[in-house]
């Protein structure tokens, strides 16, 4: 049997006093190589916390995370992170830096502190420009990201995520703040990365129609637990039940 690419077993985070429960409560799910999964749920359900835990940004009290068969630990985290890229809710760009500098920041996870002191080699710069070009942003490469539109900033964030050629792309509400056309373009880009480049994609979405259209599978969280894991075509019914509660 194929080993799952992402395997969460009974994940439990710290107890949150305000919630009177752990933020993530006994989450178990596996994601296979090449899947496109929508992570859904109401505000505060735990979606961002789950994504962040997959890149080691959230302390785990109980349970295990395996990425490509490797158990997450302090020792394995650098290797695990080099296989994954994360698009943070709100973009997470450094606004004072130019587009190309932000994209180059995506290389930092794979470098030693000494290498970072030496600056970015020509190869990295060439690749950053190629990726920006792929997203129609070559002419914006040397502009501060604060001066770019929301859609352009989101494409810079994707370029930054892609520069290390990750196997897995985790995206937290990548279409937030984008207009209808820019949202569709962004989802088409994710879809192409999935179908052409074979990337495994897990993305938080609030738009159920988009989840149905682009993701084959949906995982729905509620109050820190998985309440649905299956075909994305059934999510409307899952949310109707949630509303009825
Ligand atoms: N560091 C923290 N300490 C205490 N509670 C936290 C912390 N981080 C998140 N929470 C709480 O955990 C719950 C889940 O937060 P999370 O950001 O994962 O939700 P989400 O599903 O991404 O929501 P949204 O759709 O609004 O982005 C929320 O109730 C939040 O207030
Ligand atoms: Mg969130």
mmCIF file of C-alpha atoms and ligand atoms in Angstrom:
data_model
loop_
_atom_site.group_PDB
_atom_site.id
_atom_site.type_symbol
_atom_site.label_atom_id
_atom_site.label_comp_id
_atom_site.label_asym_id
_atom_site.label_seq_id
_atom_site.Cartn_x
_atom_site.Cartn_y
_atom_site.Cartn_z
ATOM 1 C CA UNK A 1 0.000 0.000 0.000
ATOM 2 C CA UNK A 2 1.229 3.521 -0.790
ATOM 3 C CA UNK A 3 2.421 5.500 2.181
ATOM 4 C CA UNK A 4 0.393 8.693 2.724
ATOM 5 C CA UNK A 5 2.245 11.932 2.089
ATOM 6 C CA UNK A 6 0.618 13.596 5.097
ATOM 7 C CA UNK A 7 -0.505 11.505 8.030
ATOM 8 C CA UNK A 8 -2.002 13.112 11.154
ATOM 9 C CA UNK A 9 -2.741 10.737 13.976
ATOM 10 C CA UNK A 10 -4.877 11.897 16.913
ATOM 11 C CA UNK A 11 -3.471 15.401 16.840
ATOM 12 C CA UNK A 12 -4.173 17.431 19.907
ATOM 13 C CA UNK A 13 -2.900 20.944 20.566
ATOM 14 C CA UNK A 14 -2.745 22.875 23.826
ATOM 15 C CA UNK A 15 -5.922 23.390 25.808
ATOM 16 C CA UNK A 16 -7.416 26.832 25.071
ATOM 17 C CA UNK A 17 -9.080 28.296 28.149
ATOM 18 C CA UNK A 18 -11.281 30.547 26.018
ATOM 19 C CA UNK A 19 -12.642 27.508 24.131
ATOM 20 C CA UNK A 20 -12.636 25.112 27.082
ATOM 21 C CA UNK A 21 -11.067 22.468 24.805
ATOM 22 C CA UNK A 22 -7.903 21.930 22.794
ATOM 23 C CA UNK A 23 -7.850 24.042 19.594
ATOM 24 C CA UNK A 24 -7.342 20.821 17.611
ATOM 25 C CA UNK A 25 -9.025 17.884 19.262
ATOM 26 C CA UNK A 26 -8.080 14.338 18.165
ATOM 27 C CA UNK A 27 -7.601 15.149 14.488
ATOM 28 C CA UNK A 28 -6.787 12.151 12.322
ATOM 29 C CA UNK A 29 -6.509 12.331 8.550
ATOM 30 C CA UNK A 30 -4.242 11.160 5.762
ATOM 31 C CA UNK A 31 -3.540 12.840 2.448
ATOM 32 C CA UNK A 32 -1.976 10.987 -0.443
ATOM 33 C CA UNK A 33 0.518 12.233 -2.989
ATOM 34 C CA UNK A 34 -1.170 14.126 -5.814
ATOM 35 C CA UNK A 35 -4.425 14.935 -3.999
ATOM 36 C CA UNK A 36 -6.110 18.343 -4.130
ATOM 37 C CA UNK A 37 -7.916 18.758 -0.814
ATOM 38 C CA UNK A 38 -10.127 21.625 0.351
ATOM 39 C CA UNK A 39 -10.011 22.275 4.104
ATOM 40 C CA UNK A 40 -13.330 23.787 5.116
ATOM 41 C CA UNK A 41 -15.138 24.951 8.241
ATOM 42 C CA UNK A 42 -16.677 27.958 9.908
ATOM 43 C CA UNK A 43 -14.557 30.773 11.394
ATOM 44 C CA UNK A 44 -12.588 29.495 14.367
ATOM 45 C CA UNK A 45 -13.000 25.812 13.439
ATOM 46 C CA UNK A 46 -9.229 25.234 13.530
ATOM 47 C CA UNK A 47 -8.295 25.235 9.817
ATOM 48 C CA UNK A 48 -5.337 27.635 10.052
ATOM 49 C CA UNK A 49 -4.108 25.906 13.197
ATOM 50 C CA UNK A 50 -4.160 22.545 11.412
ATOM 51 C CA UNK A 51 -2.236 23.885 8.400
ATOM 52 C CA UNK A 52 0.275 25.623 10.659
ATOM 53 C CA UNK A 53 0.773 22.440 12.662
ATOM 54 C CA UNK A 54 1.770 20.650 9.441
ATOM 55 C CA UNK A 55 4.779 22.962 9.106
ATOM 56 C CA UNK A 56 5.686 22.736 12.768
ATOM 57 C CA UNK A 57 4.392 26.160 13.803
ATOM 58 C CA UNK A 58 1.986 24.894 16.450
ATOM 59 C CA UNK A 59 3.070 22.929 19.527
ATOM 60 C CA UNK A 60 1.432 19.502 19.600
ATOM 61 C CA UNK A 61 0.508 18.019 22.987
ATOM 62 C CA UNK A 62 -0.528 14.582 21.801
ATOM 63 C CA UNK A 63 -0.556 12.600 18.591
ATOM 64 C CA UNK A 64 1.829 12.491 15.661
ATOM 65 C CA UNK A 65 2.392 14.045 12.265
ATOM 66 C CA UNK A 66 4.207 12.071 9.581
ATOM 67 C CA UNK A 67 5.246 13.744 6.353
ATOM 68 C CA UNK A 68 6.326 11.283 3.694
ATOM 69 C CA UNK A 69 6.742 8.677 6.410
ATOM 70 C CA UNK A 70 8.991 10.881 8.562
ATOM 71 C CA UNK A 71 7.733 11.696 12.064
ATOM 72 C CA UNK A 72 7.799 15.428 12.759
ATOM 73 C CA UNK A 73 10.325 16.409 15.410
ATOM 74 C CA UNK A 74 12.804 19.222 16.025
ATOM 75 C CA UNK A 75 15.419 17.204 14.173
ATOM 76 C CA UNK A 76 13.305 16.358 11.136
ATOM 77 C CA UNK A 77 11.562 19.723 10.799
ATOM 78 C CA UNK A 78 14.130 21.398 8.467
ATOM 79 C CA UNK A 79 13.897 18.491 5.990
ATOM 80 C CA UNK A 80 10.105 18.359 6.291
ATOM 81 C CA UNK A 81 9.848 22.104 5.687
ATOM 82 C CA UNK A 82 11.998 21.867 2.573
ATOM 83 C CA UNK A 83 9.319 19.632 0.997
ATOM 84 C CA UNK A 84 6.445 21.960 1.855
ATOM 85 C CA UNK A 85 5.461 25.513 1.169
ATOM 86 C CA UNK A 86 2.801 27.511 2.892
ATOM 87 C CA UNK A 87 0.731 30.401 1.643
ATOM 88 C CA UNK A 88 -0.320 32.201 4.817
ATOM 89 C CA UNK A 89 -3.720 33.746 5.447
ATOM 90 C CA UNK A 90 -3.278 37.368 4.332
ATOM 91 C CA UNK A 91 -0.205 36.673 2.171
ATOM 92 C CA UNK A 92 2.497 37.156 4.795
ATOM 93 C CA UNK A 93 4.747 39.197 2.489
ATOM 94 C CA UNK A 94 7.291 41.687 3.806
ATOM 95 C CA UNK A 95 5.813 44.891 2.476
ATOM 96 C CA UNK A 96 9.035 46.927 2.565
ATOM 97 C CA UNK A 97 10.853 44.402 0.348
ATOM 98 C CA UNK A 98 10.572 44.187 -3.425
ATOM 99 C CA UNK A 99 8.720 41.351 -5.133
ATOM 100 C CA UNK A 100 11.944 39.536 -6.051
ATOM 101 C CA UNK A 101 13.330 39.898 -2.507
ATOM 102 C CA UNK A 102 10.126 38.376 -1.124
ATOM 103 C CA UNK A 103 10.355 35.495 -3.593
ATOM 104 C CA UNK A 104 13.995 34.908 -2.620
ATOM 105 C CA UNK A 105 12.924 34.678 1.035
ATOM 106 C CA UNK A 106 11.302 31.380 -0.009
ATOM 107 C CA UNK A 107 14.832 29.940 -0.447
ATOM 108 C CA UNK A 108 15.859 30.715 3.132
ATOM 109 C CA UNK A 109 14.353 27.572 4.670
ATOM 110 C CA UNK A 110 16.823 25.439 2.661
ATOM 111 C CA UNK A 111 19.965 27.406 3.522
ATOM 112 C CA UNK A 112 22.398 27.336 6.401
ATOM 113 C CA UNK A 113 22.929 30.599 8.337
ATOM 114 C CA UNK A 114 26.339 30.957 6.646
ATOM 115 C CA UNK A 115 24.833 30.667 3.181
ATOM 116 C CA UNK A 116 22.299 33.373 3.994
ATOM 117 C CA UNK A 117 25.120 35.731 5.038
ATOM 118 C CA UNK A 118 26.662 35.384 1.599
ATOM 119 C CA UNK A 119 23.543 36.672 -0.117
ATOM 120 C CA UNK A 120 21.560 34.969 -2.853
ATOM 121 C CA UNK A 121 23.521 33.351 -5.674
ATOM 122 C CA UNK A 122 22.818 34.303 -9.307
ATOM 123 C CA UNK A 123 21.005 31.014 -9.886
ATOM 124 C CA UNK A 124 18.443 31.794 -7.188
ATOM 125 C CA UNK A 125 17.913 35.278 -8.613
ATOM 126 C CA UNK A 126 17.441 33.893 -12.121
ATOM 127 C CA UNK A 127 14.929 31.353 -10.865
ATOM 128 C CA UNK A 128 13.039 33.999 -8.864
ATOM 129 C CA UNK A 129 12.719 36.112 -12.016
ATOM 130 C CA UNK A 130 11.557 33.085 -14.044
ATOM 131 C CA UNK A 131 8.844 32.331 -11.501
ATOM 132 C CA UNK A 132 7.705 35.957 -11.347
ATOM 133 C CA UNK A 133 7.575 35.905 -15.156
ATOM 134 C CA UNK A 134 5.414 32.770 -15.042
ATOM 135 C CA UNK A 135 2.907 34.730 -12.964
ATOM 136 C CA UNK A 136 3.060 37.799 -15.218
ATOM 137 C CA UNK A 137 5.016 39.867 -12.702
ATOM 138 C CA UNK A 138 8.471 40.207 -14.264
ATOM 139 C CA UNK A 139 8.008 43.955 -14.693
ATOM 140 C CA UNK A 140 7.077 44.278 -10.999
ATOM 141 C CA UNK A 141 10.119 42.353 -9.730
ATOM 142 C CA UNK A 142 11.899 45.389 -8.328
ATOM 143 C CA UNK A 143 8.835 47.168 -6.977
ATOM 144 C CA UNK A 144 8.049 47.116 -3.242
ATOM 145 C CA UNK A 145 5.202 44.695 -2.585
ATOM 146 C CA UNK A 146 3.350 47.404 -0.607
ATOM 147 C CA UNK A 147 2.841 49.118 -3.977
ATOM 148 C CA UNK A 148 1.271 46.076 -5.659
ATOM 149 C CA UNK A 149 -2.431 45.256 -5.860
ATOM 150 C CA UNK A 150 -3.892 42.496 -3.656
ATOM 151 C CA UNK A 151 -3.995 40.059 -6.586
ATOM 152 C CA UNK A 152 -0.403 40.822 -7.547
ATOM 153 C CA UNK A 153 0.712 40.391 -3.928
ATOM 154 C CA UNK A 154 -1.002 37.024 -3.779
ATOM 155 C CA UNK A 155 0.849 35.926 -6.922
ATOM 156 C CA UNK A 156 4.162 37.073 -5.374
ATOM 157 C CA UNK A 157 3.272 34.955 -2.316
ATOM 158 C CA UNK A 158 2.706 31.922 -4.569
ATOM 159 C CA UNK A 159 5.982 32.595 -6.384
ATOM 160 C CA UNK A 160 7.736 32.675 -2.994
ATOM 161 C CA UNK A 161 6.111 29.382 -2.044
ATOM 162 C CA UNK A 162 7.158 27.749 -5.310
ATOM 163 C CA UNK A 163 10.803 28.769 -5.499
ATOM 164 C CA UNK A 164 11.903 25.756 -3.471
ATOM 165 C CA UNK A 165 9.887 23.374 -5.713
ATOM 166 C CA UNK A 166 7.852 21.913 -2.847
ATOM 167 C CA UNK A 167 6.033 18.591 -3.084
ATOM 168 C CA UNK A 168 3.209 19.960 -0.975
ATOM 169 C CA UNK A 169 1.540 23.356 -1.114
ATOM 170 C CA UNK A 170 -0.531 24.398 1.906
ATOM 171 C CA UNK A 171 -2.649 27.468 1.198
ATOM 172 C CA UNK A 172 -4.662 29.333 3.816
ATOM 173 C CA UNK A 173 -7.550 31.203 2.198
ATOM 174 C CA UNK A 174 -5.506 32.108 -0.896
ATOM 175 C CA UNK A 175 -8.398 33.933 -2.580
ATOM 176 C CA UNK A 176 -9.292 36.246 0.292
ATOM 177 C CA UNK A 177 -9.409 39.854 -0.838
ATOM 178 C CA UNK A 178 -9.263 38.973 -4.520
ATOM 179 C CA UNK A 179 -11.936 39.931 -7.030
ATOM 180 C CA UNK A 180 -13.909 37.268 -8.877
ATOM 181 C CA UNK A 181 -11.551 37.106 -11.832
ATOM 182 C CA UNK A 182 -8.340 37.170 -9.779
ATOM 183 C CA UNK A 183 -9.792 34.450 -7.494
ATOM 184 C CA UNK A 184 -10.586 32.250 -10.456
ATOM 185 C CA UNK A 185 -7.128 32.834 -11.965
ATOM 186 C CA UNK A 186 -5.508 31.925 -8.669
ATOM 187 C CA UNK A 187 -7.526 28.709 -8.363
ATOM 188 C CA UNK A 188 -6.633 27.863 -11.991
ATOM 189 C CA UNK A 189 -2.967 28.338 -11.070
ATOM 190 C CA UNK A 190 -3.316 25.953 -8.124
ATOM 191 C CA UNK A 191 -5.156 23.523 -10.380
ATOM 192 C CA UNK A 192 -2.345 23.651 -12.943
ATOM 193 C CA UNK A 193 0.301 23.093 -10.245
ATOM 194 C CA UNK A 194 -1.707 20.052 -9.218
ATOM 195 C CA UNK A 195 -2.423 18.560 -12.636
ATOM 196 C CA UNK A 196 0.733 19.580 -14.550
ATOM 197 C CA UNK A 197 3.377 19.635 -11.817
ATOM 198 C CA UNK A 198 1.836 16.854 -9.731
ATOM 199 C CA UNK A 199 1.853 18.986 -6.604
ATOM 200 C CA UNK A 200 -0.189 17.891 -3.605
ATOM 201 C CA UNK A 201 -2.404 20.773 -2.550
ATOM 202 C CA UNK A 202 -4.280 21.399 0.671
ATOM 203 C CA UNK A 203 -6.129 24.682 0.665
ATOM 204 C CA UNK A 204 -8.456 26.390 3.112
ATOM 205 C CA UNK A 205 -11.453 27.836 1.293
ATOM 206 C CA UNK A 206 -14.701 29.463 2.356
ATOM 207 C CA UNK A 207 -16.307 29.288 -1.078
ATOM 208 C CA UNK A 208 -18.014 25.888 -1.273
ATOM 209 C CA UNK A 209 -18.608 26.119 -5.028
ATOM 210 C CA UNK A 210 -14.897 26.674 -5.547
ATOM 211 C CA UNK A 211 -14.088 23.748 -3.286
ATOM 212 C CA UNK A 212 -16.395 21.512 -5.338
ATOM 213 C CA UNK A 213 -14.962 22.723 -8.613
ATOM 214 C CA UNK A 214 -11.251 22.447 -7.875
ATOM 215 C CA UNK A 215 -10.780 19.923 -5.077
ATOM 216 C CA UNK A 216 -11.675 16.272 -5.372
ATOM 217 C CA UNK A 217 -11.813 15.828 -1.652
ATOM 218 C CA UNK A 218 -12.930 17.980 1.264
ATOM 219 C CA UNK A 219 -12.112 17.803 4.949
ATOM 220 C CA UNK A 220 -14.510 19.790 7.119
ATOM 221 C CA UNK A 221 -13.575 20.864 10.634
ATOM 222 C CA UNK A 222 -15.881 21.984 13.374
ATOM 223 C CA UNK A 223 -14.767 22.967 16.879
ATOM 224 C CA UNK A 224 -11.316 21.449 16.320
ATOM 225 C CA UNK A 225 -12.568 18.084 15.058
ATOM 226 C CA UNK A 226 -12.960 16.493 11.641
ATOM 227 C CA UNK A 227 -16.692 16.206 10.970
ATOM 228 C CA UNK A 228 -16.494 15.231 7.293
ATOM 229 C CA UNK A 229 -13.826 13.706 5.088
ATOM 230 C CA UNK A 230 -14.940 12.704 1.614
ATOM 231 C CA UNK A 231 -15.936 13.845 -1.826
ATOM 232 C CA UNK A 232 -16.105 17.619 -2.225
ATOM 233 C CA UNK A 233 -19.416 17.198 -4.072
ATOM 234 C CA UNK A 234 -21.239 16.661 -0.751
ATOM 235 C CA UNK A 235 -20.023 19.711 1.156
ATOM 236 C CA UNK A 236 -23.161 21.786 0.608
ATOM 237 C CA UNK A 237 -25.139 19.196 2.583
ATOM 238 C CA UNK A 238 -22.509 19.103 5.345
ATOM 239 C CA UNK A 239 -22.781 22.877 5.761
ATOM 240 C CA UNK A 240 -26.576 22.792 5.702
ATOM 241 C CA UNK A 241 -26.385 20.418 8.673
ATOM 242 C CA UNK A 242 -23.909 22.754 10.420
ATOM 243 C CA UNK A 243 -26.281 25.713 9.929
ATOM 244 C CA UNK A 244 -29.151 23.684 11.298
ATOM 245 C CA UNK A 245 -27.395 23.096 14.619
HETATM 246 N N1 LIG B 1 -2.512 30.926 20.084
HETATM 247 C C1 LIG B 1 -3.786 30.746 20.410
HETATM 248 N N2 LIG B 1 -4.184 30.750 21.715
HETATM 249 C C2 LIG B 1 -5.485 30.546 22.042
HETATM 250 N N3 LIG B 1 -6.470 30.326 21.143
HETATM 251 C C3 LIG B 1 -6.121 30.334 19.843
HETATM 252 C C4 LIG B 1 -4.773 30.534 19.400
HETATM 253 N N4 LIG B 1 -4.734 30.454 18.046
HETATM 254 C C5 LIG B 1 -5.998 30.236 17.673
HETATM 255 N N5 LIG B 1 -6.822 30.164 18.731
HETATM 256 C C6 LIG B 1 -8.276 29.874 18.706
HETATM 257 O O1 LIG B 1 -8.413 28.607 18.093
HETATM 258 C C7 LIG B 1 -9.552 28.582 17.261
HETATM 259 C C8 LIG B 1 -9.156 28.150 15.869
HETATM 260 O O2 LIG B 1 -8.411 29.184 15.243
HETATM 261 P P1 LIG B 1 -7.985 29.092 13.712
HETATM 262 O O3 LIG B 1 -7.246 30.341 13.388
HETATM 263 O O4 LIG B 1 -7.301 27.802 13.477
HETATM 264 O O5 LIG B 1 -9.423 29.062 13.006
HETATM 265 P P2 LIG B 1 -9.811 29.051 11.470
HETATM 266 O O6 LIG B 1 -10.655 27.839 11.225
HETATM 267 O O7 LIG B 1 -8.606 29.227 10.636
HETATM 268 O O8 LIG B 1 -10.760 30.334 11.374
HETATM 269 P P3 LIG B 1 -10.927 31.437 10.213
HETATM 270 O O9 LIG B 1 -11.867 30.848 9.205
HETATM 271 O O10 LIG B 1 -11.553 32.593 10.939
HETATM 272 O O11 LIG B 1 -9.577 31.774 9.661
HETATM 273 C C9 LIG B 1 -10.163 29.985 17.342
HETATM 274 O O12 LIG B 1 -11.234 29.948 18.256
HETATM 275 C C10 LIG B 1 -9.036 30.853 17.849
HETATM 276 O O13 LIG B 1 -9.536 31.920 18.592
HETATM 277 MG MG1 LIG B 2 -7.895 30.737 9.433
#
